[in-house]
């Protein structure tokens, strides 16, 4: 059963061009060939030149400069909610896993969770691994410490690190944000930053603070109140409210949004200050998250123009785009008619920029620094509707209810598969899927993440399903659990720890 699950994931990763552990791939290949797996001594890979990793060394000149290939004349369309690319003969060029196949594979993996002998095997296997690790610590801890001390100029602070779960709007600490707001108030009080919706007149930054009855002297870290404390425990609404300085969404719009009246100028400035700190530390890198909500077809272009016009770039930073699962909110506010509208707004600009870079020049230049997609929202929300063969297609999803987690993830994955194949053929960079998964809710989220995602964030529910933990261990699947989310979901003890 474990081999079947691993084989399914390998197929999904091959379709999308995402990474799959080479050791597990060799093991599965040996089983299919009927040969026993021989244990070979570990072999160090030879170091390669920096030309083999074009994005791993500093960029000289304009970081957004890239080649603009000519239009190739392919037609872009949708088929059952999935974006497809058609050639001159109207033939679909790139294969994709259809939703019937995905639902069948999803059910196969999900049913394995309830298999008694498999649960017993996974329990014993994890206990064995944990005890083996404890034995290793007891025998080799002192030797490892001595070996670590013998290496010159290397400790935790001067080895290269990458933070892979940081929202761009919260990448600065609260003291930095406070200092930036005070500095901006002193240096640019007359900047027009907001339009009063009642009088329809632009307001300066100073007028905005006067309307709130605030001065720079009054501001403090405690008043800013952007630190997630224990009051946010299991309260996703309170956690999100911490993104509003002083509890004012207006200040969030002015200072930490890219699409506002001032074109995201302040947001770009504070991000560049954070990037400068990363460059000064030399060994610290970050993968910052930016949001595409899927409510407008121009979102991608506006985001790209913001990054390029404000020169928001650092050799120490890459971007990952998160897509909030907020269809029910958009539908209630009559922003979208159906779920297909969100998919169109998210993926059509990407396909158009790949087919004809001149149609979205800023987006084409920006995408070379984007590494993948994320899917975010409160996973603890109940899902009254499942993802079945007879579930409505995205164009027919007119109901007010939010689609289930696996529905969102599948359609993001399916269109990403075609997009990656298209971009790879054109010689452009490709993307990966790294969603929030297993933070709360049902274990079905973990099954969907196992099949479709290269890695996941959180995975707190792994402690409840030892079968899924075992699969993650065999694949060395990355699980990122940010410290700030401990306040939201409680203490996190690693998935291999006993409950």
Coordinates of C-alpha atoms in Angstrom, one line a residue:
X1 CA 0.0 0.0 0.0
X2 CA 2.8 2.4 0.9
X3 CA 4.5 1.7 -2.5
X4 CA 1.2 2.4 -4.3
X5 CA 0.9 5.7 -2.6
X6 CA 4.5 6.6 -3.3
X7 CA 4.0 5.7 -7.0
X8 CA 0.9 7.9 -7.2
X9 CA 2.8 10.9 -5.9
X10 CA 5.7 10.2 -8.3
X11 CA 3.3 10.4 -11.2
X12 CA 1.8 13.7 -10.1
X13 CA 5.2 15.2 -9.5
X14 CA 6.4 14.1 -12.9
X15 CA 3.3 15.6 -14.6
X16 CA 3.9 19.0 -12.9
X17 CA 7.7 19.1 -13.1
X18 CA 8.1 19.3 -9.3
X19 CA 10.8 17.5 -7.5
X20 CA 10.6 13.9 -6.3
X21 CA 13.2 12.3 -3.9
X22 CA 15.7 10.5 -6.1
X23 CA 16.3 7.8 -3.5
X24 CA 12.6 6.9 -3.5
X25 CA 12.5 7.1 -7.3
X26 CA 15.3 4.5 -7.5
X27 CA 13.6 2.3 -5.0
X28 CA 10.3 2.4 -7.0
X29 CA 12.2 1.8 -10.3
X30 CA 13.9 -1.3 -8.8
X31 CA 10.6 -2.7 -7.7
X32 CA 9.1 -2.2 -11.2
X33 CA 12.2 -3.9 -12.7
X34 CA 11.9 -6.8 -10.3
X35 CA 15.4 -6.2 -8.9
X36 CA 16.4 -6.0 -5.3
X37 CA 17.6 -2.7 -3.9
X38 CA 21.3 -2.8 -3.2
X39 CA 22.7 -0.4 -0.6
X40 CA 25.4 1.7 -2.2
X41 CA 27.9 3.8 -0.4
X42 CA 27.0 7.5 -0.3
X43 CA 28.7 9.5 -3.0
X44 CA 29.4 13.2 -2.9
X45 CA 28.3 15.2 -5.9
X46 CA 30.9 17.2 -7.6
X47 CA 30.6 20.9 -7.1
X48 CA 29.2 22.7 -10.2
X49 CA 30.0 26.2 -11.5
X50 CA 27.6 29.0 -10.8
X51 CA 26.5 28.9 -14.4
X52 CA 24.6 25.7 -13.5
X53 CA 22.5 27.7 -11.1
X54 CA 21.8 31.0 -12.9
X55 CA 19.7 32.4 -10.1
X56 CA 22.0 31.5 -7.2
X57 CA 24.6 34.3 -7.7
X58 CA 24.1 38.1 -7.7
X59 CA 22.5 39.7 -10.7
X60 CA 24.5 42.3 -12.5
X61 CA 22.6 45.2 -14.1
X62 CA 18.8 45.4 -14.3
X63 CA 17.4 42.4 -12.3
X64 CA 14.2 42.5 -14.3
X65 CA 15.9 42.4 -17.7
X66 CA 15.1 39.3 -19.7
X67 CA 14.6 38.1 -23.3
X68 CA 11.3 38.7 -25.0
X69 CA 10.5 35.8 -27.3
X70 CA 8.1 36.3 -30.2
X71 CA 4.5 35.2 -30.2
X72 CA 4.0 31.6 -31.3
X73 CA 0.3 31.6 -32.2
X74 CA -1.0 29.0 -29.9
X75 CA -4.6 29.2 -28.7
X76 CA -5.3 29.3 -25.0
X77 CA -8.6 28.0 -23.7
X78 CA -10.2 26.1 -20.8
X79 CA -11.6 22.5 -20.7
X80 CA -13.6 21.4 -17.7
X81 CA -12.1 24.3 -15.7
X82 CA -8.4 23.5 -16.6
X83 CA -6.4 25.8 -18.8
X84 CA -5.1 24.2 -22.0
X85 CA -2.9 25.2 -24.9
X86 CA -3.9 24.3 -28.4
X87 CA -1.7 24.3 -31.5
X88 CA -2.6 25.3 -35.1
X89 CA -4.4 22.0 -35.6
X90 CA -6.6 22.6 -32.5
X91 CA -4.9 19.8 -30.6
X92 CA -4.2 20.0 -26.9
X93 CA -0.4 20.0 -26.5
X94 CA 0.2 19.0 -22.8
X95 CA -1.3 16.2 -20.9
X96 CA -2.9 16.7 -17.5
X97 CA -4.4 14.4 -14.8
X98 CA -8.2 14.7 -15.3
X99 CA -10.3 15.2 -12.2
X100 CA -11.9 11.8 -12.3
X101 CA -8.5 10.2 -12.1
X102 CA -7.5 12.5 -9.2
X103 CA -10.7 11.8 -7.2
X104 CA -10.0 8.0 -7.7
X105 CA -6.4 8.4 -6.6
X106 CA -7.4 10.6 -3.7
X107 CA -9.9 8.0 -2.5
X108 CA -7.3 5.3 -2.8
X109 CA -4.8 7.1 -0.5
X110 CA -7.5 8.3 1.9
X111 CA -8.9 4.8 2.4
X112 CA -5.4 3.5 3.4
X113 CA -5.6 5.6 6.5
X114 CA -8.2 3.2 8.0
X115 CA -6.3 0.0 7.1
X116 CA -5.5 -1.8 10.4
X117 CA -2.3 -3.7 9.5
X118 CA -0.9 -0.6 7.8
X119 CA -1.6 1.6 10.8
X120 CA 0.3 -1.0 13.0
X121 CA 3.2 -1.1 10.7
X122 CA 3.5 2.7 10.5
X123 CA 3.3 3.0 14.3
X124 CA 6.1 0.5 14.8
X125 CA 8.2 2.0 12.0
X126 CA 8.0 5.5 13.5
X127 CA 8.7 4.2 17.0
X128 CA 11.8 2.4 15.6
X129 CA 13.0 5.5 13.8
X130 CA 12.5 7.7 16.9
X131 CA 14.3 5.3 19.2
X132 CA 17.1 4.9 16.6
X133 CA 17.5 8.7 16.5
X134 CA 17.6 8.9 20.3
X135 CA 20.3 6.2 20.3
X136 CA 22.3 8.2 17.7
X137 CA 22.1 11.3 19.9
X138 CA 23.3 9.4 23.0
X139 CA 26.3 7.8 21.1
X140 CA 27.4 10.7 18.8
X141 CA 26.3 14.0 20.4
X142 CA 29.7 14.8 21.8
X143 CA 31.5 13.8 18.7
X144 CA 29.2 15.9 16.5
X145 CA 29.6 18.9 18.8
X146 CA 33.4 18.6 18.6
X147 CA 33.4 18.3 14.8
X148 CA 31.2 21.3 14.6
X149 CA 33.5 23.4 16.7
X150 CA 36.5 22.4 14.7
X151 CA 35.1 24.0 11.5
X152 CA 36.5 27.6 11.3
X153 CA 34.1 30.5 10.6
X154 CA 31.0 28.5 10.7
X155 CA 28.2 28.6 13.2
X156 CA 24.4 29.1 13.1
X157 CA 24.8 32.8 12.3
X158 CA 27.1 32.5 9.3
X159 CA 25.6 29.5 7.5
X160 CA 23.1 30.3 4.7
X161 CA 19.5 30.1 5.8
X162 CA 16.2 30.6 3.9
X163 CA 13.0 31.6 5.5
X164 CA 10.3 30.0 3.3
X165 CA 7.2 31.1 5.1
X166 CA 7.0 34.9 5.4
X167 CA 4.2 37.1 4.2
X168 CA 5.7 40.2 2.6
X169 CA 3.2 42.4 4.6
X170 CA 4.5 41.1 7.9
X171 CA 8.2 40.5 7.0
X172 CA 9.3 43.4 9.2
X173 CA 9.2 43.3 13.0
X174 CA 6.9 45.5 14.9
X175 CA 9.7 47.9 16.0
X176 CA 10.8 48.3 12.3
X177 CA 7.2 49.1 11.2
X178 CA 6.8 51.6 14.0
X179 CA 10.1 53.3 13.1
X180 CA 9.1 53.5 9.5
X181 CA 5.7 55.0 10.2
X182 CA 7.2 57.7 12.4
X183 CA 9.9 58.5 9.9
X184 CA 7.4 58.7 7.0
X185 CA 5.2 61.0 9.1
X186 CA 8.1 63.3 9.7
X187 CA 9.6 63.3 6.2
X188 CA 6.4 63.1 4.0
X189 CA 3.4 64.5 5.9
X190 CA 2.0 66.2 2.8
X191 CA 1.9 63.1 0.6
X192 CA -1.6 62.4 -0.7
X193 CA -2.2 58.9 0.4
X194 CA -6.0 58.2 0.5
X195 CA -9.2 59.4 -1.0
X196 CA -12.1 60.0 1.4
X197 CA -15.0 57.9 0.2
X198 CA -17.6 60.4 1.5
X199 CA -16.2 63.7 0.2
X200 CA -14.2 62.1 -2.6
X201 CA -11.2 64.3 -1.8
X202 CA -7.6 63.2 -1.4
X203 CA -6.1 63.3 2.1
X204 CA -2.5 63.8 3.1
X205 CA -0.8 61.5 5.5
X206 CA -0.9 64.1 8.2
X207 CA -4.7 64.6 7.7
X208 CA -5.2 60.8 8.0
X209 CA -3.4 60.8 11.4
X210 CA -5.3 63.9 12.5
X211 CA -8.6 62.2 11.7
X212 CA -7.5 59.3 14.0
X213 CA -6.4 61.8 16.6
X214 CA -2.9 60.5 16.6
X215 CA 0.6 62.0 16.5
X216 CA 4.0 60.4 16.1
X217 CA 4.6 61.0 19.8
X218 CA 1.6 58.9 20.7
X219 CA 2.7 55.8 18.7
X220 CA 4.3 52.9 20.5
X221 CA 4.8 49.2 19.9
X222 CA 2.0 48.4 22.3
X223 CA -0.4 50.8 20.5
X224 CA 0.6 49.4 17.1
X225 CA -0.6 45.9 18.3
X226 CA 0.7 43.9 15.4
X227 CA 2.2 41.1 17.4
X228 CA 0.3 37.8 17.4
X229 CA 0.0 36.9 21.1
X230 CA -2.0 34.1 22.9
X231 CA -5.2 36.0 22.4
X232 CA -5.1 34.7 18.8
X233 CA -5.1 31.1 19.9
X234 CA -7.5 29.2 17.5
X235 CA -8.9 32.6 16.4
X236 CA -8.0 33.1 12.7
X237 CA -10.0 36.3 12.7
X238 CA -8.0 37.8 15.5
X239 CA -4.8 36.6 13.9
X240 CA -5.6 38.3 10.6
X241 CA -6.6 41.5 12.5
X242 CA -3.0 41.7 13.7
X243 CA -2.1 42.8 10.1
X244 CA -3.9 46.1 10.8
X245 CA -1.6 48.6 12.7
X246 CA -3.5 50.2 15.6
X247 CA -6.5 48.1 14.5
X248 CA -7.0 50.4 11.5
X249 CA -7.4 48.7 8.1
X250 CA -6.7 52.1 6.6
X251 CA -3.1 52.1 7.9
X252 CA -2.7 48.7 6.4
X253 CA -3.9 49.9 3.0
X254 CA -1.5 52.9 3.2
X255 CA 1.7 51.2 4.5
X256 CA 1.6 47.5 3.6
X257 CA -0.3 47.1 0.4
X258 CA 1.0 47.2 -3.2
X259 CA -2.2 48.3 -4.8
X260 CA -3.4 51.6 -3.2
X261 CA -3.7 55.3 -4.0
X262 CA 0.1 55.9 -3.9
X263 CA 0.9 52.8 -5.9
X264 CA 2.4 50.9 -3.0
X265 CA 5.3 53.4 -2.6
X266 CA 5.5 53.0 1.2
X267 CA 5.2 49.2 1.0
X268 CA 8.0 49.1 -1.5
X269 CA 10.2 51.3 0.7
X270 CA 9.9 49.2 3.9
X271 CA 10.4 46.0 1.9
X272 CA 13.6 47.4 0.5
X273 CA 14.7 48.2 4.0
X274 CA 14.1 44.6 5.0
X275 CA 16.0 43.4 1.9
X276 CA 18.9 45.7 2.8
X277 CA 19.1 44.1 6.3
X278 CA 19.1 40.6 4.7
X279 CA 21.9 41.6 2.3
X280 CA 23.9 43.1 5.2
X281 CA 23.5 39.8 7.2
X282 CA 24.9 38.1 4.0
X283 CA 23.8 34.6 5.1
X284 CA 20.1 35.1 5.4
X285 CA 17.6 34.7 2.6
X286 CA 13.8 34.9 2.4
X287 CA 11.0 33.8 0.2
X288 CA 8.3 36.4 0.6
X289 CA 4.6 35.8 -0.1
X290 CA 2.5 38.2 -2.2
X291 CA -1.2 37.8 -2.7
X292 CA -3.2 37.4 -5.9
X293 CA -6.9 37.2 -4.9
X294 CA -8.4 36.4 -8.3
X295 CA -11.0 39.1 -8.3
X296 CA -9.6 41.1 -11.3
X297 CA -7.8 40.2 -14.5
X298 CA -5.4 43.1 -14.0
X299 CA -4.1 42.0 -10.6
X300 CA -1.0 40.3 -12.0
X301 CA 0.0 43.3 -14.1
X302 CA -0.5 45.7 -11.3
X303 CA 1.7 43.6 -9.0
X304 CA 4.4 43.3 -11.6
X305 CA 4.4 47.0 -12.4
X306 CA 4.6 47.8 -8.7
X307 CA 7.7 45.6 -8.2
X308 CA 9.5 46.9 -11.4
X309 CA 8.6 50.6 -11.0
X310 CA 9.8 50.6 -7.3
X311 CA 12.8 48.3 -8.0
X312 CA 11.7 45.8 -5.3
X313 CA 14.4 43.3 -5.8
X314 CA 17.2 41.6 -3.8
X315 CA 19.5 38.8 -4.5
X316 CA 18.5 37.4 -1.1
X317 CA 14.7 37.3 -1.9
X318 CA 12.4 35.4 -4.1
X319 CA 8.6 35.6 -4.4
X320 CA 5.9 33.1 -3.8
X321 CA 2.3 34.0 -4.8
X322 CA -0.5 33.0 -2.4
X323 CA -4.1 32.5 -3.6
X324 CA -6.6 33.0 -0.8
X325 CA -9.6 30.5 -0.7
X326 CA -12.2 33.3 -0.4
X327 CA -14.7 32.4 -3.2
X328 CA -17.6 32.5 -0.7
X329 CA -16.7 36.1 0.3
X330 CA -16.4 37.3 -3.3
X331 CA -19.7 35.6 -4.2
X332 CA -21.5 37.1 -1.3
X333 CA -20.3 40.6 -2.3
X334 CA -21.2 39.9 -6.0
X335 CA -17.6 40.3 -7.1
X336 CA -17.5 37.0 -9.0
X337 CA -20.2 35.0 -10.7
X338 CA -18.6 31.5 -10.4
X339 CA -15.4 29.8 -9.4
X340 CA -14.1 29.8 -13.0
X341 CA -13.9 33.6 -12.8
X342 CA -11.2 33.3 -10.0
X343 CA -9.3 30.7 -12.1
X344 CA -9.4 33.0 -15.1
X345 CA -8.1 36.0 -13.2
X346 CA -5.3 33.9 -11.7
X347 CA -4.1 31.9 -14.7
X348 CA -5.1 33.6 -18.0
X349 CA -2.5 36.5 -17.6
X350 CA 0.2 33.9 -16.9
X351 CA -0.6 31.9 -20.1
X352 CA -0.9 35.0 -22.2
X353 CA 2.5 36.3 -20.9
X354 CA 4.0 32.9 -21.7
X355 CA 2.5 32.7 -25.2
X356 CA 3.3 36.4 -26.1
X357 CA 5.6 38.1 -23.6
X358 CA 4.9 41.5 -25.3
X359 CA 1.2 41.3 -24.2
X360 CA 2.2 41.5 -20.5
X361 CA 5.8 42.9 -20.6
X362 CA 6.0 43.8 -16.9
X363 CA 4.5 40.5 -15.8
X364 CA 6.9 38.5 -18.1
X365 CA 9.9 40.3 -16.4
X366 CA 8.5 39.8 -12.9
X367 CA 7.7 36.1 -13.3
X368 CA 11.4 35.2 -13.5
X369 CA 11.6 35.9 -9.8
X370 CA 8.5 34.0 -8.8
X371 CA 9.1 30.4 -7.6
X372 CA 5.6 29.0 -7.0
X373 CA 2.0 29.2 -5.7
X374 CA 0.5 28.9 -2.2
X375 CA -3.2 28.3 -1.2
X376 CA -4.2 30.0 2.0
X377 CA -7.2 30.5 4.3
X378 CA -8.6 29.2 7.6
X379 CA -8.5 25.4 7.3
X380 CA -10.7 25.0 10.4
X381 CA -13.8 26.1 8.4
X382 CA -16.2 23.3 8.0
X383 CA -16.5 21.9 4.5
X384 CA -20.1 20.9 4.0
X385 CA -19.4 19.9 0.4
X386 CA -16.9 17.3 -0.7
X387 CA -15.1 16.9 -4.0
X388 CA -16.8 14.1 -6.0
X389 CA -17.1 13.0 -9.6
X390 CA -20.5 14.7 -9.8
X391 CA -19.3 18.0 -8.2
X392 CA -20.0 21.0 -10.4
X393 CA -17.3 22.2 -12.8
X394 CA -15.8 25.6 -11.9
X395 CA -17.9 27.4 -14.6
X396 CA -21.0 25.8 -13.0
X397 CA -20.1 26.5 -9.4
X398 CA -22.6 29.3 -8.8
X399 CA -23.5 28.3 -5.3
X400 CA -22.6 30.5 -2.3
X401 CA -20.7 27.8 -0.5
X402 CA -16.9 27.7 -0.7
X403 CA -15.4 24.8 -2.7
X404 CA -13.6 22.2 -0.5
X405 CA -9.9 22.4 0.0
X406 CA -9.1 19.5 -2.4
X407 CA -11.2 21.2 -5.1
X408 CA -9.1 24.4 -4.9
X409 CA -5.8 22.5 -4.8
X410 CA -6.6 20.3 -7.7
X411 CA -7.6 23.1 -10.1
X412 CA -4.6 25.2 -9.1
X413 CA -2.4 22.1 -9.7
X414 CA -4.0 21.1 -13.0
X415 CA -3.6 24.5 -14.6
X416 CA -0.1 24.8 -13.2
X417 CA 0.9 21.5 -14.8
X418 CA -0.1 22.9 -18.3
X419 CA 1.6 26.2 -17.5
X420 CA 4.8 24.6 -16.4
X421 CA 4.9 22.4 -19.6
X422 CA 4.3 25.5 -21.7
X423 CA 6.9 27.6 -20.0
X424 CA 9.5 24.8 -20.0
X425 CA 9.0 24.5 -23.8
X426 CA 9.5 28.2 -24.2
X427 CA 12.6 28.2 -22.0
X428 CA 11.1 30.1 -19.1
X429 CA 11.2 29.3 -15.4
X430 CA 8.6 27.0 -13.9
X431 CA 6.6 27.0 -10.6
X432 CA 5.9 24.7 -7.7
X433 CA 2.9 24.3 -5.4
X434 CA 3.6 24.8 -1.7
X435 CA 0.3 25.4 0.1
X436 CA -0.8 25.9 3.7
X437 CA -1.8 22.3 4.5
X438 CA -2.7 20.4 7.7
X439 CA -2.9 23.5 9.8
X440 CA -6.4 22.6 11.0
X441 CA -9.5 20.9 9.6
X442 CA -9.6 17.4 8.3
X443 CA -6.8 15.0 7.3
X444 CA -8.2 15.1 3.8
X445 CA -6.2 18.3 3.3
X446 CA -3.0 16.3 4.0
X447 CA -3.9 13.7 1.4
X448 CA -4.5 16.4 -1.2
X449 CA -1.2 18.0 -0.3
X450 CA 0.6 14.7 -0.4
X451 CA -0.5 14.0 -4.0
X452 CA -0.3 17.5 -5.5
X453 CA 2.2 19.7 -3.6
X454 CA 6.0 19.6 -3.7
X455 CA 6.0 20.6 0.0
X456 CA 3.6 22.0 2.6
X457 CA 3.5 24.6 5.3
X458 CA 2.4 23.6 8.9
X459 CA 1.3 20.0 8.8
X460 CA 0.1 20.1 12.4
X461 CA -2.4 17.4 11.7
X462 CA 0.3 14.9 10.8
X463 CA 0.5 13.9 14.5
X464 CA -3.0 12.4 14.0
X465 CA -2.2 10.2 11.0
X466 CA 0.9 8.1 11.3
X467 CA 0.4 6.6 7.9
X468 CA 0.8 10.0 6.3
X469 CA 3.8 10.8 8.5
X470 CA 5.4 7.6 7.2
X471 CA 4.9 8.7 3.6
X472 CA 6.3 12.1 4.3
X473 CA 9.4 10.5 5.9
X474 CA 10.0 8.2 3.0
X475 CA 9.8 11.2 0.6
X476 CA 11.7 13.6 2.9
X477 CA 8.8 15.9 2.2
X478 CA 9.5 19.4 3.6
X479 CA 7.1 20.6 6.3
X480 CA 7.5 24.3 7.3
X481 CA 6.0 25.4 10.6
X482 CA 6.4 29.1 11.3
X483 CA 6.8 30.1 15.0
X484 CA 4.1 32.7 14.7
X485 CA 1.5 30.1 13.9
X486 CA 2.2 28.3 17.2
X487 CA 0.2 31.2 18.8
X488 CA -2.7 30.4 16.4
X489 CA -2.8 26.6 16.6
X490 CA -1.0 25.7 19.9
X491 CA 2.2 24.0 20.8
X492 CA 3.9 22.1 18.0
X493 CA 5.8 19.0 18.8
X494 CA 7.4 17.3 15.8
X495 CA 5.3 14.7 14.0
X496 CA 7.6 11.9 15.0
X497 CA 7.1 12.7 18.7
X498 CA 4.7 10.6 20.8
X499 CA 1.3 12.0 21.4

